PDB file of C-alpha atoms in Angstrom:
ATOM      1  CA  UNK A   1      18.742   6.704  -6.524  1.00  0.00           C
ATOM      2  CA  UNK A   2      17.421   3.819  -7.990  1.00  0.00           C
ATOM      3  CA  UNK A   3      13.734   2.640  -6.934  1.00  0.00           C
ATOM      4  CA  UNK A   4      12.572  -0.698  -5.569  1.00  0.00           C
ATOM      5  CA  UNK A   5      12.772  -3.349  -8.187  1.00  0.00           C
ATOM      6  CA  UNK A   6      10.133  -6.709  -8.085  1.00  0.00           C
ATOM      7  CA  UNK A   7      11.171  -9.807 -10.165  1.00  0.00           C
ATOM      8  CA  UNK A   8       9.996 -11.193 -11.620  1.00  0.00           C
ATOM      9  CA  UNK A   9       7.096  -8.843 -13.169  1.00  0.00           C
ATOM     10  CA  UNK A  10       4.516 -11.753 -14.407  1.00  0.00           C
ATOM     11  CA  UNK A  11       5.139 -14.734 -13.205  1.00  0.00           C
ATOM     12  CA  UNK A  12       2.619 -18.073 -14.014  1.00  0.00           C
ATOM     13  CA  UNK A  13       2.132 -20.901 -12.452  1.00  0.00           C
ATOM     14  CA  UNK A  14      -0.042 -23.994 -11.803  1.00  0.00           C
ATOM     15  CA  UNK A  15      -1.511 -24.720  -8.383  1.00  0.00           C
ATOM     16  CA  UNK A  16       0.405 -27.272  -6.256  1.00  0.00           C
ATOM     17  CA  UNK A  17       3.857 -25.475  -7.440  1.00  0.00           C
ATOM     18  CA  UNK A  18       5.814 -22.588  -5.291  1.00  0.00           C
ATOM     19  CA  UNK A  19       6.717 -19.303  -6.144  1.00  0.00           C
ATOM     20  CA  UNK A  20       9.855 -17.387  -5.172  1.00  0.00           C
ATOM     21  CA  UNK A  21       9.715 -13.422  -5.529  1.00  0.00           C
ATOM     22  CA  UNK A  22      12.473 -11.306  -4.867  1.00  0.00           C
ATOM     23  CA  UNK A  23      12.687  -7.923  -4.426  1.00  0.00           C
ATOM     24  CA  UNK A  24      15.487  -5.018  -4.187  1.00  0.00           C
ATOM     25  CA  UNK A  25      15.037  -1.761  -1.495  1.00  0.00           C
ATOM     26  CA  UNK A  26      15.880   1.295  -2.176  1.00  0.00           C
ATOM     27  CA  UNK A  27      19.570   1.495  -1.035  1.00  0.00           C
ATOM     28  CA  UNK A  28      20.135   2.326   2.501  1.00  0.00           C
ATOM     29  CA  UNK A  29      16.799   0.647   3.382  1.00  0.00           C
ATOM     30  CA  UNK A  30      16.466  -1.469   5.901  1.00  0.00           C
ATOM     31  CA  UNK A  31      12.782  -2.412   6.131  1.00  0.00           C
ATOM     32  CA  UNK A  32      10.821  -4.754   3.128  1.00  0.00           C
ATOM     33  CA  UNK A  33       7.337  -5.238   3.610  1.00  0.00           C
ATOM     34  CA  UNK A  34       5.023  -7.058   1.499  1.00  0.00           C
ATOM     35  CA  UNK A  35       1.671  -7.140   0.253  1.00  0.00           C
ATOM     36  CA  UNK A  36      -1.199  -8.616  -1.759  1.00  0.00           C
ATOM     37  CA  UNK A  37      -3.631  -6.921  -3.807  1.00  0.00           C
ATOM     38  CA  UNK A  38      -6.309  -8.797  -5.225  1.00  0.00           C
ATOM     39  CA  UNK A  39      -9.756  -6.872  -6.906  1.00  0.00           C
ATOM     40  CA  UNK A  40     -11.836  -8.620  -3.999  1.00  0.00           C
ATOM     41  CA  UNK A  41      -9.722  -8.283  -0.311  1.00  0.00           C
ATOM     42  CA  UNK A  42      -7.717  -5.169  -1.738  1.00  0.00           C
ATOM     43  CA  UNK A  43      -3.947  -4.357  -0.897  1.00  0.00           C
ATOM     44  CA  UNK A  44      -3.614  -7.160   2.608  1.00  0.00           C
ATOM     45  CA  UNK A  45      -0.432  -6.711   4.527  1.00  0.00           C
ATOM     46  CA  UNK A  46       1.652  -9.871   4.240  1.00  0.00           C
ATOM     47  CA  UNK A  47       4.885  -9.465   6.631  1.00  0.00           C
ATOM     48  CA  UNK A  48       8.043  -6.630   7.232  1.00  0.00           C
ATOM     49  CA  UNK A  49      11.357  -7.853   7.743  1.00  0.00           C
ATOM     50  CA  UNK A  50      13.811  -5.336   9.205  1.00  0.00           C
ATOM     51  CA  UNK A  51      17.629  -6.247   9.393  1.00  0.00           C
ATOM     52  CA  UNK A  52      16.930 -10.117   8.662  1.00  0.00           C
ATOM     53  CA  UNK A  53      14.113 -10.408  11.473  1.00  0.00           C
ATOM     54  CA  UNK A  54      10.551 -10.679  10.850  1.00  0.00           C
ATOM     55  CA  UNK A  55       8.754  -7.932  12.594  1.00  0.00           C
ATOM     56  CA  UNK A  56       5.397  -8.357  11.979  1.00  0.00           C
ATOM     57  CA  UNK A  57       3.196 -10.696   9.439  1.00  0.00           C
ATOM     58  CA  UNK A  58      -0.317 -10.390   8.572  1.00  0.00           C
ATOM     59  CA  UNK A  59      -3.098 -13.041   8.786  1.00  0.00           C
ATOM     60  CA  UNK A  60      -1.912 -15.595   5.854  1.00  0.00           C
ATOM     61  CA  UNK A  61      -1.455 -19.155   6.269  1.00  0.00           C
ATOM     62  CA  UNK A  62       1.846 -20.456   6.418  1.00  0.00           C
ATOM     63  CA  UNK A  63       2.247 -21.167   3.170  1.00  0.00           C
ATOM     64  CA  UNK A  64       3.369 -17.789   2.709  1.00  0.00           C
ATOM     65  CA  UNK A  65       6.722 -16.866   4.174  1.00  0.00           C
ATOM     66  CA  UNK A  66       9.559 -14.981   3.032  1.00  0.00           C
ATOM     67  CA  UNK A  67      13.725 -13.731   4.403  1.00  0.00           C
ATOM     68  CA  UNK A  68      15.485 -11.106   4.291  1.00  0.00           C
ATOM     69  CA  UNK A  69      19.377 -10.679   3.495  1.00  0.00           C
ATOM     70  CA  UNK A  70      21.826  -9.138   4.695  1.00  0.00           C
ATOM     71  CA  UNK A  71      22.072  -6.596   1.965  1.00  0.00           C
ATOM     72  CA  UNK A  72      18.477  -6.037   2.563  1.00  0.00           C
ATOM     73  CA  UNK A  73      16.916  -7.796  -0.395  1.00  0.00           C
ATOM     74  CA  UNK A  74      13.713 -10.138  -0.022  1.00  0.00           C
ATOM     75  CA  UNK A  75      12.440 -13.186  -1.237  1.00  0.00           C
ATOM     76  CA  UNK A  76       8.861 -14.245  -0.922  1.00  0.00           C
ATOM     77  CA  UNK A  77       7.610 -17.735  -1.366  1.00  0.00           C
ATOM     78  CA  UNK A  78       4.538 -19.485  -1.595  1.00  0.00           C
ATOM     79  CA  UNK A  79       4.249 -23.280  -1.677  1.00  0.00           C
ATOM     80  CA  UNK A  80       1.129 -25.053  -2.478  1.00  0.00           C
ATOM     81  CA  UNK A  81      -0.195 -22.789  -4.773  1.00  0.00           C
ATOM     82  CA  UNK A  82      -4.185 -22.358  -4.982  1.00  0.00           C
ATOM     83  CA  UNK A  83      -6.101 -20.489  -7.476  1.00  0.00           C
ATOM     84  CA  UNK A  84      -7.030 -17.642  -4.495  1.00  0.00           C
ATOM     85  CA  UNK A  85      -2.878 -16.857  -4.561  1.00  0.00           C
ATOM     86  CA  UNK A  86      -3.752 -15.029  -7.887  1.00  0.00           C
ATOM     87  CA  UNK A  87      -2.563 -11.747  -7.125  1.00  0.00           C
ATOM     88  CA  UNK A  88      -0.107  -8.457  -7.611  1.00  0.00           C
ATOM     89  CA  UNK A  89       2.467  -8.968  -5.144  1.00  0.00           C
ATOM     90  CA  UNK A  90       3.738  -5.556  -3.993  1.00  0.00           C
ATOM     91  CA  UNK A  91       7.135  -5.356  -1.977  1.00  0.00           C
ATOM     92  CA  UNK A  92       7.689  -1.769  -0.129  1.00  0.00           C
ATOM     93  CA  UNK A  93      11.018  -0.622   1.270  1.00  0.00           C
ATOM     94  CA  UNK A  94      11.669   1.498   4.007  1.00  0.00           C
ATOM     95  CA  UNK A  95      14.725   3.406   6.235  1.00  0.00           C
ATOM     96  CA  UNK A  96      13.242   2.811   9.363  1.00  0.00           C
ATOM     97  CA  UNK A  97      10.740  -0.248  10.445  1.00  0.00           C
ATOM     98  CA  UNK A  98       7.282   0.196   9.856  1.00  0.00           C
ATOM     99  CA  UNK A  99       5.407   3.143  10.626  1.00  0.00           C
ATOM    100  CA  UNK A 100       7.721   4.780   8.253  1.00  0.00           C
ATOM    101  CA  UNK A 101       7.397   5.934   4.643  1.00  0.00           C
ATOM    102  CA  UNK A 102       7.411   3.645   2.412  1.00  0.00           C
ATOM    103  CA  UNK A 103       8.210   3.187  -1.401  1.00  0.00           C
ATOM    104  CA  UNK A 104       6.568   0.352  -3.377  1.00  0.00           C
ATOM    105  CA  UNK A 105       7.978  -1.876  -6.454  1.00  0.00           C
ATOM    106  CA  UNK A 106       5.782  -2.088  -9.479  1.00  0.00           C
ATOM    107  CA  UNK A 107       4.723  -5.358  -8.305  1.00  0.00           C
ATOM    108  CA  UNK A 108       4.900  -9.056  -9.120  1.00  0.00           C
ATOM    109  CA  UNK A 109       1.580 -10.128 -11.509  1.00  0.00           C
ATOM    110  CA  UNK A 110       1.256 -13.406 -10.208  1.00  0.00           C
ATOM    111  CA  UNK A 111      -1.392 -15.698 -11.746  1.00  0.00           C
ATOM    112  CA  UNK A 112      -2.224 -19.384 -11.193  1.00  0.00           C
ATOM    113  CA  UNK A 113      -3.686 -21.683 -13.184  1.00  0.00           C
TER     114      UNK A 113
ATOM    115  CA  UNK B   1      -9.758  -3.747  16.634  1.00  0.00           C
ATOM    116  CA  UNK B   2      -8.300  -1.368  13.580  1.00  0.00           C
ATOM    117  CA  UNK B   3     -10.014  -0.893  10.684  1.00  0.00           C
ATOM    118  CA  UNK B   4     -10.271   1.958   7.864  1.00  0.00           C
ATOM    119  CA  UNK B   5     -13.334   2.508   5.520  1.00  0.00           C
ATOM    120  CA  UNK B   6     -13.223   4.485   2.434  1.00  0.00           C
ATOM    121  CA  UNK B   7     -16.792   5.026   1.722  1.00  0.00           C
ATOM    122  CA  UNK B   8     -16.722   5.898  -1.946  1.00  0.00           C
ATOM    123  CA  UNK B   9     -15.931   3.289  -4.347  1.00  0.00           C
ATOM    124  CA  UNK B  10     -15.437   5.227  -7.044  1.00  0.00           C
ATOM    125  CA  UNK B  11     -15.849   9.403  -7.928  1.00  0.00           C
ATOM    126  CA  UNK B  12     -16.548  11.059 -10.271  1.00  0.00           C
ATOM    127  CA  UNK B  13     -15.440  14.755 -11.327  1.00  0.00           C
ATOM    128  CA  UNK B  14     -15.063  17.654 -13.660  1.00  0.00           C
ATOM    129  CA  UNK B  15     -11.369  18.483 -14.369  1.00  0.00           C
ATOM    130  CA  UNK B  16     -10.977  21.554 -12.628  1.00  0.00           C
ATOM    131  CA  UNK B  17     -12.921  20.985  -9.928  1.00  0.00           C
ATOM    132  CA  UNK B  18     -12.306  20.222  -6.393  1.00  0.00           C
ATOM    133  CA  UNK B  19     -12.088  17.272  -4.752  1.00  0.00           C
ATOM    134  CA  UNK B  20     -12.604  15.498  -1.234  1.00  0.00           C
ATOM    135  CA  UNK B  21     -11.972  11.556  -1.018  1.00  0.00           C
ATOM    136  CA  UNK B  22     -12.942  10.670   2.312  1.00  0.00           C
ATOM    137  CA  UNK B  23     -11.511   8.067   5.114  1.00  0.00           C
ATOM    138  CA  UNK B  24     -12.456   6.866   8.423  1.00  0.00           C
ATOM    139  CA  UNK B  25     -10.288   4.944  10.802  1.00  0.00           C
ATOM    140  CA  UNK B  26     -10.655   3.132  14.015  1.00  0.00           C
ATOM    141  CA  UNK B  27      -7.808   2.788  16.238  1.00  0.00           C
ATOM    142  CA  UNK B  28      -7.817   2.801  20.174  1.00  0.00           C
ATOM    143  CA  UNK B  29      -5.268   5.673  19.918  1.00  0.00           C
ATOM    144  CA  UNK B  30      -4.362   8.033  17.185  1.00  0.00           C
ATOM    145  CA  UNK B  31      -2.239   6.009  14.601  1.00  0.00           C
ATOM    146  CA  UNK B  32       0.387   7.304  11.510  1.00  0.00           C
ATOM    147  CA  UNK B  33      -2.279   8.181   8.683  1.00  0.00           C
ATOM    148  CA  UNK B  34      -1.443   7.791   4.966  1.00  0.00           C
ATOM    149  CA  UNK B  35      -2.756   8.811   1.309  1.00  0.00           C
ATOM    150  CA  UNK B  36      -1.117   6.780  -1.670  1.00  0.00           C
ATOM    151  CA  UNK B  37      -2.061   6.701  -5.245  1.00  0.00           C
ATOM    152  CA  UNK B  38      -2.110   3.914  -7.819  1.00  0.00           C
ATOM    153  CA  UNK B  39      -2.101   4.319 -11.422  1.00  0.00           C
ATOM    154  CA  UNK B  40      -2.996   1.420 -13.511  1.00  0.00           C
ATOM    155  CA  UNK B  41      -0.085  -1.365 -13.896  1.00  0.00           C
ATOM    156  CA  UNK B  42       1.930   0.695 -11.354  1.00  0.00           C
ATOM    157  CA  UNK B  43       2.813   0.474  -7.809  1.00  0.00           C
ATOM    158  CA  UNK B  44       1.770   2.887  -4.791  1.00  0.00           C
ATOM    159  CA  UNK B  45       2.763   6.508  -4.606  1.00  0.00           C
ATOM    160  CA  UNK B  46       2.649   8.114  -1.108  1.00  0.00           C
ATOM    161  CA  UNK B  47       0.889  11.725  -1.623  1.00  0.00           C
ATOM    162  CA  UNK B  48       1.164  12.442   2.394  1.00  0.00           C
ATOM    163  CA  UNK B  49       1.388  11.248   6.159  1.00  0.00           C
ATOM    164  CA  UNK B  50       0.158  12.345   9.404  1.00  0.00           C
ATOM    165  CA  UNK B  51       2.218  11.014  12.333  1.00  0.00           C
ATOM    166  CA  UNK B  52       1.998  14.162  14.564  1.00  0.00           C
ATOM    167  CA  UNK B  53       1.518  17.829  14.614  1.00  0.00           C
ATOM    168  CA  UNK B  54      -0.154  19.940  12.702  1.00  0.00           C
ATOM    169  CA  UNK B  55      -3.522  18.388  11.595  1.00  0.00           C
ATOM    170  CA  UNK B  56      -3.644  19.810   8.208  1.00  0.00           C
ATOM    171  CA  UNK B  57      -0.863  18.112   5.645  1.00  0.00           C
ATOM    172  CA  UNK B  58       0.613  18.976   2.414  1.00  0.00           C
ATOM    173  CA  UNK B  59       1.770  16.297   0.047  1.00  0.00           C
ATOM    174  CA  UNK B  60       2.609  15.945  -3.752  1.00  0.00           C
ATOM    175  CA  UNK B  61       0.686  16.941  -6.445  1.00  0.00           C
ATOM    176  CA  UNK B  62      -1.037  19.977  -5.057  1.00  0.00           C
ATOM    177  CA  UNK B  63      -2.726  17.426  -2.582  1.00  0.00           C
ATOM    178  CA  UNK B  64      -4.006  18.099   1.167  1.00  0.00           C
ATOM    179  CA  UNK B  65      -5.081  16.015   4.082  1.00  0.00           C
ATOM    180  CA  UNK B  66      -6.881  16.806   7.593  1.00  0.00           C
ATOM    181  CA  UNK B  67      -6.659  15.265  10.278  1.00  0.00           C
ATOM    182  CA  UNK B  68      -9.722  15.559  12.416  1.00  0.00           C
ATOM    183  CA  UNK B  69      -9.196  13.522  15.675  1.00  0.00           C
ATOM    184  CA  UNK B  70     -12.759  13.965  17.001  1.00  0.00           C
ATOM    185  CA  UNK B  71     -14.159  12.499  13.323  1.00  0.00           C
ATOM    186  CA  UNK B  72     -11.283   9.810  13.210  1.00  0.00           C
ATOM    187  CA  UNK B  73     -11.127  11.161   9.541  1.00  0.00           C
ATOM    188  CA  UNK B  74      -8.338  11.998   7.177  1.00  0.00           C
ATOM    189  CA  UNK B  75      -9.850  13.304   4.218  1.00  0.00           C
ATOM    190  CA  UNK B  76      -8.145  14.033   1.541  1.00  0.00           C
ATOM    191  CA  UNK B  77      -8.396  17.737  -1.105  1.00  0.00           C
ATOM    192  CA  UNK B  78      -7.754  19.006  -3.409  1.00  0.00           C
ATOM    193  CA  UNK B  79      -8.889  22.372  -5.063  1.00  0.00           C
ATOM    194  CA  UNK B  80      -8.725  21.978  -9.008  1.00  0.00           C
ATOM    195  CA  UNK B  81      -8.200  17.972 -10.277  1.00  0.00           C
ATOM    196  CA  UNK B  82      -6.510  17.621 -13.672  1.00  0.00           C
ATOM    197  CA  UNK B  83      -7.206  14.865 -15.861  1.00  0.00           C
ATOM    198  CA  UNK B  84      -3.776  12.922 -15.026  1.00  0.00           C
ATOM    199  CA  UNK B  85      -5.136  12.591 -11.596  1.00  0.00           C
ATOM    200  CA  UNK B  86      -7.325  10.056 -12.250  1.00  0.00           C
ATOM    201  CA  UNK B  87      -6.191   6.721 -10.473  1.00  0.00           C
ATOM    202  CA  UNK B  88      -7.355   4.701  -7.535  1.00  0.00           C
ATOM    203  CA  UNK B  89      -6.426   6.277  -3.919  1.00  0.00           C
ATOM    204  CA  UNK B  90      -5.751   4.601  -0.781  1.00  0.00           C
ATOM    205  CA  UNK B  91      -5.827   5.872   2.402  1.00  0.00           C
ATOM    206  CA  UNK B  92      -3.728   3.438   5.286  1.00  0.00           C
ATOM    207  CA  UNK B  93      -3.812   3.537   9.086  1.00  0.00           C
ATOM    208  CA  UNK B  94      -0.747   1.749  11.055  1.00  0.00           C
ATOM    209  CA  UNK B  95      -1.657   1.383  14.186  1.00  0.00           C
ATOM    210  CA  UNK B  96      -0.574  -1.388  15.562  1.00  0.00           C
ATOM    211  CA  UNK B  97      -0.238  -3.229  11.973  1.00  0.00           C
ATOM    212  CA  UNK B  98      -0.467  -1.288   8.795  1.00  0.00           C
ATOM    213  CA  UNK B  99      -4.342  -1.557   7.103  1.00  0.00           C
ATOM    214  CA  UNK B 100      -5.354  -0.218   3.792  1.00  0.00           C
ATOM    215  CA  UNK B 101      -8.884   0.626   2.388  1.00  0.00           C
ATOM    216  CA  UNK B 102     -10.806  -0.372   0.090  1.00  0.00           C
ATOM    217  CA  UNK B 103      -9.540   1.770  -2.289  1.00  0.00           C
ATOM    218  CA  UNK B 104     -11.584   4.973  -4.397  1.00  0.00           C
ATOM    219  CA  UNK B 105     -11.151   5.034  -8.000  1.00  0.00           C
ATOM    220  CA  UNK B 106     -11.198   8.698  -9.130  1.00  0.00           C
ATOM    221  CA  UNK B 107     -12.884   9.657 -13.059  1.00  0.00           C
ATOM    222  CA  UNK B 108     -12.107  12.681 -14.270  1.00  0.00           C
ATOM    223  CA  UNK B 109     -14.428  14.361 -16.995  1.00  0.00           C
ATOM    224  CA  UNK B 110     -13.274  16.207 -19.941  1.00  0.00           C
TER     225      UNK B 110
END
């Protein structure tokens, strides 16, 4: 079974632009969560979607948001880039919604300038 | 409020010898306790979970976790480290949101 794929894998950008990310579950998944790591705040808990709905989200401004298909993919975006968004963006997938196991992409390098 | 503390930033062993990577939580009730592993460039790697039972946990890679409820700890072991262990560990509470820590970056010495 094929693992949970993050495009793109380095991504750069200049602040004031958006960002889109996508990223594939693991088939039969329902659940996408994402994160940010950063060498400062760590791995931060940015929102889960299960079955299209938004489940939970964790303490980022608005300018980060993100969907979820019906086939289960994700998109993240972030609009109004700052320098701070600098980050690996890490998408998870899960069966159930969250507390469940989850298995993480390789991760979106995403750097702005 | 929830919180987890890993209180080594990084460790440093002999290959072959054990191990112990420790973790603290707080959480008004007992939450679903994890262990990943990150290797450099890559993403997470659950080792093992806790979500109810038995205290003490086997995961991947020869790799053990206890649960000790009256310590709000989940340490993790493990007896003899090999050299393609080292990586950075995180240990994750989900209470009611899910919280990493701070991360412990393991060394491993020839």
């Amino acid at each position: 079974k094929a693992g949970v794929t993050q495009t793109p894998r380095y991504l750069i950008k200049t602040r004031g632009q958006q960002v889109t990310l996508s990223c594939s579950p693991i088939s039969g998944h329902r659940s996408v969560s994402w994160y940010q790591q950063t060498p400062g705040q760590g791995l931060q808990f940015l929102f889960e979607y299960f079955s299209e709905t938004q489940r939970n989200k964790g303490n980022f401004p608005g300018r980060f948001s993100g969907r979820q298909f019906s086939n289960s993919r994700s998109e993240m975006n972030v609009s109004t880039l700052e320098l701070g968004d600098s980050a690996l963006y890490l998408c998870a997938s899960s069966l159930a919604s969250l507390p469940d196991t989850q298995y993480f992409g390789p991760g979106t390098r995403l750097t702005v300038l | 409020a929830q919180s987890v503390t890993q209180p080594d930033i990084h460790i440093t062993v002999s290959e072959g010898a054990s191990l112990e990577l420790r973790c603290n939580y707080s959480y008004g009730a007992t939450p679903y306790l994890f262990w990943y592993v990150q290797s450099p460039g890559q993403g997470l790697q659950l080792l093992l979970k806790y979500f109810s039972g038995d205290t003490l946990v086997q995961g991947i890679k020869g790799f053990e976790a206890e649960f000790k409820r009256s310590q709000s700890s989940f340490n993790l072991r493990k007896p003899s480290v090999h050299w393609s262990d080292a990586a950075e560990y995180f240990c994750a509470v989900d209470g009611d949101k899910i919280i990493f820590g701070k991360g412990t970056r393991l060394h491993i010495l020839p």
